[in-house]
Amino acid sequence: MAGKKLNFEDSVARLEEIVSRLERGEAPLEESVALFEEGTKLILGCNRLLDSAEQKVNKLSKGADGKPVAERFETEE
């Protein structure tokens, strides 16, 4: 999975695979460490995706009449 950018759902599925593998304790130490590192990177990626989604949702604000108004969301990318 290294080098391939996964979407949120695929990242969570891969994380579940990693956790399951680590919980079983069947992987040798070196592989366990590699899986842990991959999982850590996936978590960081998921957090970035969730933060971005949260920012987009928070960009919805109330207008002068109290009704929700969608404002254009500008990304830094």
mmCIF file of C-alpha atoms in Angstrom:
data_model
loop_
_atom_site.group_PDB
_atom_site.id
_atom_site.type_symbol
_atom_site.label_atom_id
_atom_site.label_comp_id
_atom_site.label_asym_id
_atom_site.label_seq_id
_atom_site.Cartn_x
_atom_site.Cartn_y
_atom_site.Cartn_z
ATOM 1 C CA MET A 1 0.000 0.000 0.000
ATOM 2 C CA ALA A 2 3.026 2.251 0.198
ATOM 3 C CA GLY A 3 2.953 5.239 -2.140
ATOM 4 C CA LYS A 4 -0.715 4.787 -3.082
ATOM 5 C CA LYS A 5 -3.058 7.532 -1.894
ATOM 6 C CA LEU A 6 -6.191 5.959 -0.449
ATOM 7 C CA ASN A 7 -9.540 7.588 0.129
ATOM 8 C CA PHE A 8 -10.955 7.738 3.653
ATOM 9 C CA GLU A 9 -12.983 4.539 3.421
ATOM 10 C CA ASP A 10 -10.105 2.518 1.963
ATOM 11 C CA SER A 11 -7.757 3.888 4.627
ATOM 12 C CA VAL A 12 -10.120 2.831 7.412
ATOM 13 C CA ALA A 13 -10.476 -0.635 5.867
ATOM 14 C CA ARG A 14 -6.686 -0.992 5.688
ATOM 15 C CA LEU A 15 -6.387 0.202 9.297
ATOM 16 C CA GLU A 16 -8.852 -2.491 10.343
ATOM 17 C CA GLU A 17 -6.717 -5.101 8.563
ATOM 18 C CA ILE A 18 -3.590 -3.836 10.301
ATOM 19 C CA VAL A 19 -5.203 -3.790 13.745
ATOM 20 C CA SER A 20 -6.556 -7.290 13.251
ATOM 21 C CA ARG A 21 -3.151 -8.567 12.190
ATOM 22 C CA LEU A 22 -1.384 -6.907 15.104
ATOM 23 C CA GLU A 23 -3.981 -8.105 17.631
ATOM 24 C CA ARG A 24 -3.510 -11.703 16.512
ATOM 25 C CA GLY A 25 0.186 -11.339 17.298
ATOM 26 C CA GLU A 26 1.181 -13.628 14.446
ATOM 27 C CA ALA A 27 3.456 -11.179 12.613
ATOM 28 C CA PRO A 28 7.173 -11.212 13.385
ATOM 29 C CA LEU A 29 8.561 -8.155 15.163
ATOM 30 C CA GLU A 30 9.951 -6.459 12.055
ATOM 31 C CA GLU A 31 6.663 -6.857 10.191
ATOM 32 C CA SER A 32 4.705 -5.682 13.242
ATOM 33 C CA VAL A 33 6.772 -2.507 13.379
ATOM 34 C CA ALA A 34 6.236 -1.920 9.643
ATOM 35 C CA LEU A 35 2.484 -2.449 10.060
ATOM 36 C CA PHE A 36 2.448 -0.057 13.014
ATOM 37 C CA GLU A 37 4.258 2.592 10.948
ATOM 38 C CA GLU A 38 1.824 2.129 8.052
ATOM 39 C CA GLY A 39 -1.103 2.405 10.447
ATOM 40 C CA THR A 40 0.292 5.602 11.929
ATOM 41 C CA LYS A 41 0.583 7.152 8.459
ATOM 42 C CA LEU A 42 -2.959 6.068 7.606
ATOM 43 C CA ILE A 43 -4.280 7.634 10.814
ATOM 44 C CA LEU A 44 -2.556 10.923 10.003
ATOM 45 C CA GLY A 45 -4.042 10.861 6.501
ATOM 46 C CA CYS A 46 -7.520 10.111 7.858
ATOM 47 C CA ASN A 47 -7.188 12.952 10.348
ATOM 48 C CA ARG A 48 -6.252 15.348 7.542
ATOM 49 C CA LEU A 49 -9.264 14.245 5.502
ATOM 50 C CA LEU A 50 -11.584 14.611 8.495
ATOM 51 C CA ASP A 51 -10.178 18.044 9.349
ATOM 52 C CA SER A 52 -10.736 19.168 5.768
ATOM 53 C CA ALA A 53 -14.315 17.878 5.809
ATOM 54 C CA GLU A 54 -14.940 19.589 9.151
ATOM 55 C CA GLN A 55 -13.647 22.897 7.787
ATOM 56 C CA LYS A 56 -15.983 22.628 4.816
ATOM 57 C CA VAL A 57 -18.942 21.943 7.103
ATOM 58 C CA ASN A 58 -17.992 24.770 9.465
ATOM 59 C CA LYS A 59 -17.840 27.156 6.527
ATOM 60 C CA LEU A 60 -21.625 26.998 6.411
ATOM 61 C CA SER A 61 -22.760 29.993 8.402
ATOM 62 C CA LYS A 62 -25.921 31.865 9.232
ATOM 63 C CA GLY A 63 -26.985 34.710 7.005
ATOM 64 C CA ALA A 64 -28.507 37.986 8.142
ATOM 65 C CA ASP A 65 -31.937 36.352 8.200
ATOM 66 C CA GLY A 66 -30.687 33.513 10.447
ATOM 67 C CA LYS A 67 -30.917 30.929 7.696
ATOM 68 C CA PRO A 68 -27.886 28.843 6.762
ATOM 69 C CA VAL A 69 -25.794 30.290 3.969
ATOM 70 C CA ALA A 70 -23.070 28.356 2.190
ATOM 71 C CA GLU A 71 -19.884 30.326 1.689
ATOM 72 C CA ARG A 72 -17.203 29.377 -0.808
ATOM 73 C CA PHE A 73 -14.540 27.307 0.901
ATOM 74 C CA GLU A 74 -10.999 28.123 -0.120
ATOM 75 C CA THR A 75 -8.402 25.386 0.376
ATOM 76 C CA GLU A 76 -4.719 26.018 0.935
ATOM 77 C CA GLU A 77 -3.728 23.388 -1.645
#
